mmCIF file of C-alpha atoms in Angstrom:
data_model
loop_
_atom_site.group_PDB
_atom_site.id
_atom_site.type_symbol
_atom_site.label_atom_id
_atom_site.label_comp_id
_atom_site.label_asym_id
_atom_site.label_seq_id
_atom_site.Cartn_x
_atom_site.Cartn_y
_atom_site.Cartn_z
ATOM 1 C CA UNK A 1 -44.892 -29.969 18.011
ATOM 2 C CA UNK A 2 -46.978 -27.787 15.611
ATOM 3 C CA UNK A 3 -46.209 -25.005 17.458
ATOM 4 C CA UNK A 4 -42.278 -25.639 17.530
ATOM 5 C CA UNK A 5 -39.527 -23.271 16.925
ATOM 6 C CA UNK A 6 -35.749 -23.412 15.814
ATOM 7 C CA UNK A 7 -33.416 -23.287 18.685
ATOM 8 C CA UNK A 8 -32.219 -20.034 19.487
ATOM 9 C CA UNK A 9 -28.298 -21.341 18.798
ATOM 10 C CA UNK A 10 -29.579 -21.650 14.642
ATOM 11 C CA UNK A 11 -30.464 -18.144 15.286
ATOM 12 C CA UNK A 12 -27.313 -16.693 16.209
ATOM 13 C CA UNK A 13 -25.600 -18.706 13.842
ATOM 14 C CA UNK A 14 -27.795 -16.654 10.800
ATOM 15 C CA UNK A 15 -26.639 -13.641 12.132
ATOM 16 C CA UNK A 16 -22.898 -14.494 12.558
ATOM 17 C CA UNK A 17 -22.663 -14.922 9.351
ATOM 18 C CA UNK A 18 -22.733 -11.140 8.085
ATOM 19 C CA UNK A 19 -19.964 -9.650 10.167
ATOM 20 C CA UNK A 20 -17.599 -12.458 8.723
ATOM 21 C CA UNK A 21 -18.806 -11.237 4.865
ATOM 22 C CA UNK A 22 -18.457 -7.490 6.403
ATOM 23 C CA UNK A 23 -15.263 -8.471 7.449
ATOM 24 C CA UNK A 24 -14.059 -10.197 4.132
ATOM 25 C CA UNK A 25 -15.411 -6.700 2.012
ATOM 26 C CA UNK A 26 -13.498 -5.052 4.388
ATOM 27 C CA UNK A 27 -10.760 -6.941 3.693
ATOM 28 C CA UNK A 28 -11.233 -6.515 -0.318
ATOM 29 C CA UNK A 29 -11.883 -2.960 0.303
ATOM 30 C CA UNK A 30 -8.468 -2.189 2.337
ATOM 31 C CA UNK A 31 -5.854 -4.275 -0.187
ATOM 32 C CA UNK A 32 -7.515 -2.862 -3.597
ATOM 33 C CA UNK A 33 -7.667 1.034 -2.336
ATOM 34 C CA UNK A 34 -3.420 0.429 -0.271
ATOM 35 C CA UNK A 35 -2.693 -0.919 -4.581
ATOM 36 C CA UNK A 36 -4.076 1.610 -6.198
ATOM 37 C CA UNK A 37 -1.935 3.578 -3.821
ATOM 38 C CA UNK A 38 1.072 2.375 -3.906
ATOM 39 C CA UNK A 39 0.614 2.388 -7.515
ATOM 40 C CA UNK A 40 0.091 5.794 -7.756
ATOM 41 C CA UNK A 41 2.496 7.004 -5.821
ATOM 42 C CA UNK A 42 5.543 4.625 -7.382
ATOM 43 C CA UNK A 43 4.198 5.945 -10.909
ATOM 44 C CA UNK A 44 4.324 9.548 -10.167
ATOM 45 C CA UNK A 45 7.416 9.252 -8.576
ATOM 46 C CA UNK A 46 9.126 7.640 -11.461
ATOM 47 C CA UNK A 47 8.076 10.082 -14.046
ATOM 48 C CA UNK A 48 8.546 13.347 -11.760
ATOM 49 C CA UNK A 49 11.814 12.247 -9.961
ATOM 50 C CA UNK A 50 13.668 10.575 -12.865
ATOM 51 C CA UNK A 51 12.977 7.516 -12.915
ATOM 52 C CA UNK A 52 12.461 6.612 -9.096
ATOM 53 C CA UNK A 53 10.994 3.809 -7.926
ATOM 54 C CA UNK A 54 9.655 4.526 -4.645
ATOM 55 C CA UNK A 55 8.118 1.526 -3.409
ATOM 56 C CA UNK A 56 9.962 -0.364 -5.664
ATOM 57 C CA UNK A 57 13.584 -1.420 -4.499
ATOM 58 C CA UNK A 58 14.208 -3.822 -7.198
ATOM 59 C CA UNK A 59 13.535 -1.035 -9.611
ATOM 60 C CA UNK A 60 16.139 1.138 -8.022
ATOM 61 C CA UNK A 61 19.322 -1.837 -7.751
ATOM 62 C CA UNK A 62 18.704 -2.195 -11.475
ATOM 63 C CA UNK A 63 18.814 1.474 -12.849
ATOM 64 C CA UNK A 64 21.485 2.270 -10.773
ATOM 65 C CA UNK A 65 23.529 -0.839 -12.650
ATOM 66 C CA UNK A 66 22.239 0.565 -15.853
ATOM 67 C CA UNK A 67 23.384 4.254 -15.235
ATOM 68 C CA UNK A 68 27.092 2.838 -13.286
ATOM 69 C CA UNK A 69 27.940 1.221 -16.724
ATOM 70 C CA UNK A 70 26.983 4.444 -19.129
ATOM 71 C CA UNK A 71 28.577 7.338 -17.588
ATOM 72 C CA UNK A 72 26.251 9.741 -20.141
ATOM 73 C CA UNK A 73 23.065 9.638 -17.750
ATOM 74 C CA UNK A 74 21.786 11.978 -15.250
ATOM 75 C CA UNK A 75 23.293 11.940 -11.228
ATOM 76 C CA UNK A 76 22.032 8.755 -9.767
ATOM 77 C CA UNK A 77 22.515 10.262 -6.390
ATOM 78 C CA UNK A 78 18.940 10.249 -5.623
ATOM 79 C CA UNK A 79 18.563 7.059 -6.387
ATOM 80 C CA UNK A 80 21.067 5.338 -4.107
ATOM 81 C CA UNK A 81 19.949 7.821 -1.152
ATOM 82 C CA UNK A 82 16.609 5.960 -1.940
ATOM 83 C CA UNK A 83 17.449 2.986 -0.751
ATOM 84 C CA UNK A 84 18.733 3.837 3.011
ATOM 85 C CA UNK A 85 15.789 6.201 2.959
ATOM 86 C CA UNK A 86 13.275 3.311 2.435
ATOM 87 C CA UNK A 87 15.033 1.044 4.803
ATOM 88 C CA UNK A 88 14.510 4.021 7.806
ATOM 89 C CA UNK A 89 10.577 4.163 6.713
ATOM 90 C CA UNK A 90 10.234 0.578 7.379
ATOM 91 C CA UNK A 91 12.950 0.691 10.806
ATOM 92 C CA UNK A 92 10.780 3.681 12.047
ATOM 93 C CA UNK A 93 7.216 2.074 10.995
ATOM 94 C CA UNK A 94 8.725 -1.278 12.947
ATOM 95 C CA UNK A 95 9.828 0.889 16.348
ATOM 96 C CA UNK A 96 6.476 2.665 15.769
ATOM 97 C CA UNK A 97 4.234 0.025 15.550
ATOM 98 C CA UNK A 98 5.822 -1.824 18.092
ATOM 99 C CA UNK A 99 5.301 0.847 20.674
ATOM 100 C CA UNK A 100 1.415 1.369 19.992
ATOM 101 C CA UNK A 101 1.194 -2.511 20.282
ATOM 102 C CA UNK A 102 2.923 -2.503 23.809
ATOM 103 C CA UNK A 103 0.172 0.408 24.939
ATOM 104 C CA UNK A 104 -3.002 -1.871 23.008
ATOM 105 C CA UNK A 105 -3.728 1.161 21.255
ATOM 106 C CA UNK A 106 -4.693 1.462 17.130
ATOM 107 C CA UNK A 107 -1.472 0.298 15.463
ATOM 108 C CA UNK A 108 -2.975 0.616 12.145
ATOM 109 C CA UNK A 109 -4.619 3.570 12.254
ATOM 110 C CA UNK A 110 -1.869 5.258 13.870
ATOM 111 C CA UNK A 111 0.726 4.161 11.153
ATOM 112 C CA UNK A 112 -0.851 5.076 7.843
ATOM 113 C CA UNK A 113 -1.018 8.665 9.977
ATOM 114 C CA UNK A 114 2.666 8.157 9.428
ATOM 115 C CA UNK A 115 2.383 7.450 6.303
ATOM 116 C CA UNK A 116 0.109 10.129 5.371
ATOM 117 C CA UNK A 117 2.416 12.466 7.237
ATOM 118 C CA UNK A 118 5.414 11.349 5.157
ATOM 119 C CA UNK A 119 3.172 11.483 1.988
ATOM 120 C CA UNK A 120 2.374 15.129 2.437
ATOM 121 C CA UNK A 121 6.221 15.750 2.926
ATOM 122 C CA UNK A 122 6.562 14.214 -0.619
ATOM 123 C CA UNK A 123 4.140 16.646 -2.186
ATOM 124 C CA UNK A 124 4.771 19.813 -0.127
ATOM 125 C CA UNK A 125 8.992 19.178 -1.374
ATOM 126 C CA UNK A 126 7.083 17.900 -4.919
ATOM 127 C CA UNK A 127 5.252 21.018 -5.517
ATOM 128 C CA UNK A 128 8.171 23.104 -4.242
ATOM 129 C CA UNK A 129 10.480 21.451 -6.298
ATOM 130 C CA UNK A 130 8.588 22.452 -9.674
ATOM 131 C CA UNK A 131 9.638 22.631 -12.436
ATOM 132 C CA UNK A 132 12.278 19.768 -11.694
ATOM 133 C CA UNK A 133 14.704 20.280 -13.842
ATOM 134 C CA UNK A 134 18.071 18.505 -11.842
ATOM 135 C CA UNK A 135 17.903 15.169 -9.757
ATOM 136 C CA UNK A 136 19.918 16.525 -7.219
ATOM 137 C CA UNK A 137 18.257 19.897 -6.727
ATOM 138 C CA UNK A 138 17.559 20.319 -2.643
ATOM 139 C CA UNK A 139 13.823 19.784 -3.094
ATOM 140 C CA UNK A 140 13.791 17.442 -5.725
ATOM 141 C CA UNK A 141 15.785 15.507 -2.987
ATOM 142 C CA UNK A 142 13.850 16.046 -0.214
ATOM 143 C CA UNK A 143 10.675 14.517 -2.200
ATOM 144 C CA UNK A 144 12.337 11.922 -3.588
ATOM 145 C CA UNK A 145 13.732 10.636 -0.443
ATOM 146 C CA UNK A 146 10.503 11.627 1.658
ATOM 147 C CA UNK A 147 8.487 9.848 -0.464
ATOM 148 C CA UNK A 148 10.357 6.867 -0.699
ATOM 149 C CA UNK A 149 10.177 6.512 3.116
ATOM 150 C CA UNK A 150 6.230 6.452 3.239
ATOM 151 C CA UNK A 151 6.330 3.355 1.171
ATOM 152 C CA UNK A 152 8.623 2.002 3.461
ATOM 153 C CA UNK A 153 6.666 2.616 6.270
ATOM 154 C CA UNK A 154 3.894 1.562 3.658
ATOM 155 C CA UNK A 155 5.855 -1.858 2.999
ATOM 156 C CA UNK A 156 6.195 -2.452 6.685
ATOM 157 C CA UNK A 157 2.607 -1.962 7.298
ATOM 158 C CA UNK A 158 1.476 -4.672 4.656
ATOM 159 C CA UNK A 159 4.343 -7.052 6.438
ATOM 160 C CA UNK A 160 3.365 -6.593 10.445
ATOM 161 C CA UNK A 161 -0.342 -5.577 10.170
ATOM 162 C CA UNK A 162 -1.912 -6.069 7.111
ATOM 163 C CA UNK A 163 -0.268 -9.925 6.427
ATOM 164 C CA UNK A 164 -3.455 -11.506 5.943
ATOM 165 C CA UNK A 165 -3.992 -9.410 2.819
ATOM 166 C CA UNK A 166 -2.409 -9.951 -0.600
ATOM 167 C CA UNK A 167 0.518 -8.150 -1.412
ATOM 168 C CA UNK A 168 -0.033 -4.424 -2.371
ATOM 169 C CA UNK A 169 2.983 -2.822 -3.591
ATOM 170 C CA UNK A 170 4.731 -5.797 -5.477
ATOM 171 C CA UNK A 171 2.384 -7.428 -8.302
ATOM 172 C CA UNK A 172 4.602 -10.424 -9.338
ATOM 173 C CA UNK A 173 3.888 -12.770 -6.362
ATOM 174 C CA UNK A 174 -0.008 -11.823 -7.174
ATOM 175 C CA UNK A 175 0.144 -12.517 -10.751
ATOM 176 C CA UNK A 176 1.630 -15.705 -10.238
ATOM 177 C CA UNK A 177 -0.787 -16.557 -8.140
ATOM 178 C CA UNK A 178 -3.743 -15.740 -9.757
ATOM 179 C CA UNK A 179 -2.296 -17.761 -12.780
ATOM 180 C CA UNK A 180 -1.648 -20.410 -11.291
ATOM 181 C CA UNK A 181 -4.999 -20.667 -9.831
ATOM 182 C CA UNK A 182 -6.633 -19.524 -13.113
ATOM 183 C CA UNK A 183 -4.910 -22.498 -15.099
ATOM 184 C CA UNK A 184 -5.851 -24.662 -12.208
ATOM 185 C CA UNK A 185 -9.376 -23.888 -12.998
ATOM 186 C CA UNK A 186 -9.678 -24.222 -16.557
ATOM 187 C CA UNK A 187 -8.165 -27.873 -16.407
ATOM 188 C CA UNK A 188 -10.473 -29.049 -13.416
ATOM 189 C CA UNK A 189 -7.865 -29.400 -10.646
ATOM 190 C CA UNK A 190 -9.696 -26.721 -8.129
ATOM 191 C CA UNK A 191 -10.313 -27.039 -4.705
ATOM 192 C CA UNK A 192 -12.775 -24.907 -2.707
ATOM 193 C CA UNK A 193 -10.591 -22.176 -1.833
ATOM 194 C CA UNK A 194 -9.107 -21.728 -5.245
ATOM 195 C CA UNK A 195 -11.435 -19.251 -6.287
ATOM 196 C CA UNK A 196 -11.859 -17.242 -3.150
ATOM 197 C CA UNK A 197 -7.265 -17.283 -3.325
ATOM 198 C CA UNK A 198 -7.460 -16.117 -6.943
ATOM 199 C CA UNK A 199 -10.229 -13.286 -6.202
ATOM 200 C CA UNK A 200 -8.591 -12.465 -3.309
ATOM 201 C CA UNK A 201 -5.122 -11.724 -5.413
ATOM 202 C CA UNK A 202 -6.929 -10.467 -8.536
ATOM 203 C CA UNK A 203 -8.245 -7.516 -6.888
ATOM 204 C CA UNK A 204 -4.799 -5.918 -5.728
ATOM 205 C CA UNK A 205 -3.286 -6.491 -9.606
ATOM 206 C CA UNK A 206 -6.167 -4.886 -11.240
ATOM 207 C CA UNK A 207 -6.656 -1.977 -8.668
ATOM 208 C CA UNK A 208 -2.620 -1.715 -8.664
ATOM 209 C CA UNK A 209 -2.776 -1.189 -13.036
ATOM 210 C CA UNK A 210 -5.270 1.355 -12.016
ATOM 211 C CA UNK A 211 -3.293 3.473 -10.154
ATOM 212 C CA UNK A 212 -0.625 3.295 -12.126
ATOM 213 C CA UNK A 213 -2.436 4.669 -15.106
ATOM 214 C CA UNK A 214 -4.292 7.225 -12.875
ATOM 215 C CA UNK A 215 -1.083 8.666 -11.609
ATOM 216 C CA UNK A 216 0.452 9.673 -15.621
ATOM 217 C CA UNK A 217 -2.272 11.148 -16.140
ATOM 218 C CA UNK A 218 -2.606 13.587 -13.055
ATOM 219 C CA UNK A 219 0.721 14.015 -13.236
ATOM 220 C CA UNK A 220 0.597 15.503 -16.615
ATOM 221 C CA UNK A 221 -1.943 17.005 -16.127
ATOM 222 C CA UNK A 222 -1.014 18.895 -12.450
ATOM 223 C CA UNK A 223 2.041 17.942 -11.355
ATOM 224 C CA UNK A 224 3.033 17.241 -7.950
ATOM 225 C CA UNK A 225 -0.175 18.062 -6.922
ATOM 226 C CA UNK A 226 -1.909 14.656 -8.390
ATOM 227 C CA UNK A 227 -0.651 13.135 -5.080
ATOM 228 C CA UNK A 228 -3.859 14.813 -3.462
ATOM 229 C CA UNK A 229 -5.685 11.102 -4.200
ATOM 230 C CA UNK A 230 -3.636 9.062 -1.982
ATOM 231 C CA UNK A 231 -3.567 11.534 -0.030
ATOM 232 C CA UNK A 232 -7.325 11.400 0.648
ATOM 233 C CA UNK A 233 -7.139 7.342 0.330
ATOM 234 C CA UNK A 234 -5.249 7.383 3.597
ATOM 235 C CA UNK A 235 -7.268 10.114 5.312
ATOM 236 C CA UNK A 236 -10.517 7.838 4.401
ATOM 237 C CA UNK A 237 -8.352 4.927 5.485
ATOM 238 C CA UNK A 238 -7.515 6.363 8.677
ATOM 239 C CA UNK A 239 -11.197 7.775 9.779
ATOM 240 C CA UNK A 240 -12.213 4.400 8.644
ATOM 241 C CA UNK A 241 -9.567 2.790 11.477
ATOM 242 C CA UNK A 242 -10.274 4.863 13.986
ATOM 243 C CA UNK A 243 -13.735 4.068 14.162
ATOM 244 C CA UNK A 244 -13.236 0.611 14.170
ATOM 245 C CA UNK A 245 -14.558 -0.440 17.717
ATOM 246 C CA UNK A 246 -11.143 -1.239 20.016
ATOM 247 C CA UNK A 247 -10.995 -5.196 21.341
ATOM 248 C CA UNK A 248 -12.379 -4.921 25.079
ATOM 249 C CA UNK A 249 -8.279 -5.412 26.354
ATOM 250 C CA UNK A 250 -7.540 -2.767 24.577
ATOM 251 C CA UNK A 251 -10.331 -0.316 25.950
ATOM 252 C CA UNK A 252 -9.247 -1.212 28.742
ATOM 253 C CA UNK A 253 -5.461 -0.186 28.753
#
C-alpha cells in the first residue's frame, strides 16, 4: 500500500482540465478582438461616410427620421441603401455558411474571409473616395454600402457561429448584463456563475469602447486607410481558424 499510486482515470482528469481553460481564453480572445472590430469599423464609418452606422441598424432608422423631418441636411440616400445592403451581407453570410456546413468544411474560417473580402472593398472605395466631400458621390457609395455588408455578414456570423459568445457589435444587451450582475454582487445575491456571466460580457463592452476610440483617431489621423487594423484582426482571426484541427467527420468528408 506504501507503494500505491493514483488511478490513471485522476490522471487524465488533471490534464483535461487545460484544453477547457484554452478553450474559454479562446473564447475571451475571439469576442474582445470581433468588438474592438466592429467598433472600429462602425466609428470610422460614421465620421467618414456622414454619419453611417454600419453595423448599427438602429442608428440608421433614427437619422434617417431626423433628416425626413428637416429638409436642410445632406442626401440621406446612402443611408437608406444601407439598410438593404446590410440585410444581403447577412442573406449571403446565411447561404454561405450554410453551404460550407453541408460539405463539413471550416464555416468560420471561411466566413470572416468574406468578411475580410468585403472589408477591403470598404477601404479600397474608402481611400478612392478621398477627400469625401458628397454622400452620394459613386465611391463614397460604394464604401458605404460595401462596408455596411461586412457587418452584416459580421452580424450573421456572431448569430449562427459564434452564439455562445457575448454579443459583439451591439453593447446594450452587454451592459445590462454586466449591471445587473454587478448590482447582484454588491448586495450578496450571486450565484456561481455570476461572475464568470459578468466577465464574460465585460470584456466585449470594454474592448468595443476601445475600438471606438481607436478608430477617431486613425481616422484623423490617415483616413480611410485606418481600416488596415481590422483588417489584420481578421487575417490573424482567420490563420488562427484555419489551424484549428478539423473534428475527425469533418476530415473525413
Amino acid at each position: 500500500m506504501l507503494w500505491w499510486r493514483p488511478p490513471l482515470e485522476s490522471n487524465d482528469a488533471l490534464t483535461a482540465s487545460p484544453p477547457m481553460n484554452a478553450a474559454a481564453q479562446r473564447n475571451r480572445l475571439q469576442s474582445s478582438t470581433l468588438a474592438f472590430l466592429a467598433a472600429y469599423v462602425d466609428t470610422l464609418g460614421f465620421i467618414a461616410l456622414f454619419g453611417l452606422f454600419t453595423a448599427h441598424v438602429t442608428g440608421n432608422f433614427i437619422l434617417i427620421g431626423a433628416a425626413l423631418a428637416d429638409s436642410s441636411q445632406m442626401s440621406i440616400l446612402l443611408k437608406f441603401l444601407a439598410f438593404p445592403a446590410f440585410i444581403l451581407g447577412v442573406a449571403a453570410a446565411r447561404l454561405f455558411i450554410a453551404a460550407i456546413q453541408r460539405r463539413q468544411g471550416r464555416a468560420l474560417g471561411w466566413s470572416l474571409l468574406l468578411q475580410l473580402v468585403l472589408l477591403l472593398g470598404f477601404m479600397v472605395c474608402g481611400v478612392a473616395a478621398a477627400p469625401v466631400q458628397s454622400p452620394t458621390a459613386g465611391w463614397v457609395m460604394a464604401a458605404g454600402l460595401l462596408g455596411t455588408a461586412s457587418m452584416g455578414v459580421h452580424s450573421a456570423i456572431s448569430r449562427l457561429l459564434l452564439a455562445h459568445l457575448a454579443p459583439t457589435s451591439l453593447m446594450t444587451g452587454n451592459v445590462t448584463q454586466v449591471v445587473i450582475d454587478v448590482v447582484d454582487m454588491l448586495r450578496g445575491a450571486a450565484d456561481a456563475g455570476t461572475t464568470e456571466r459578468c466577465v464574460k460580457f465585460v470584456w466585449p463592452v470594454l474592448s468595443f469602447g476601445v475600438g471606438a476610440i481607436a478608430a477617431a483617431f486613425a481616422y484623423h489621423a490617415i483616413g480611410f486607410a485606418g481600416l488596415i487594423a481590422p483588417v489584420l484582426i481578421l487575417v490573424a482571426l482567420i490563420v488562427a481558424e484555419f489551424r484549428q484541427p478539423l473534428p475527425a467527420d469533418s476530415a473525413r468528408g
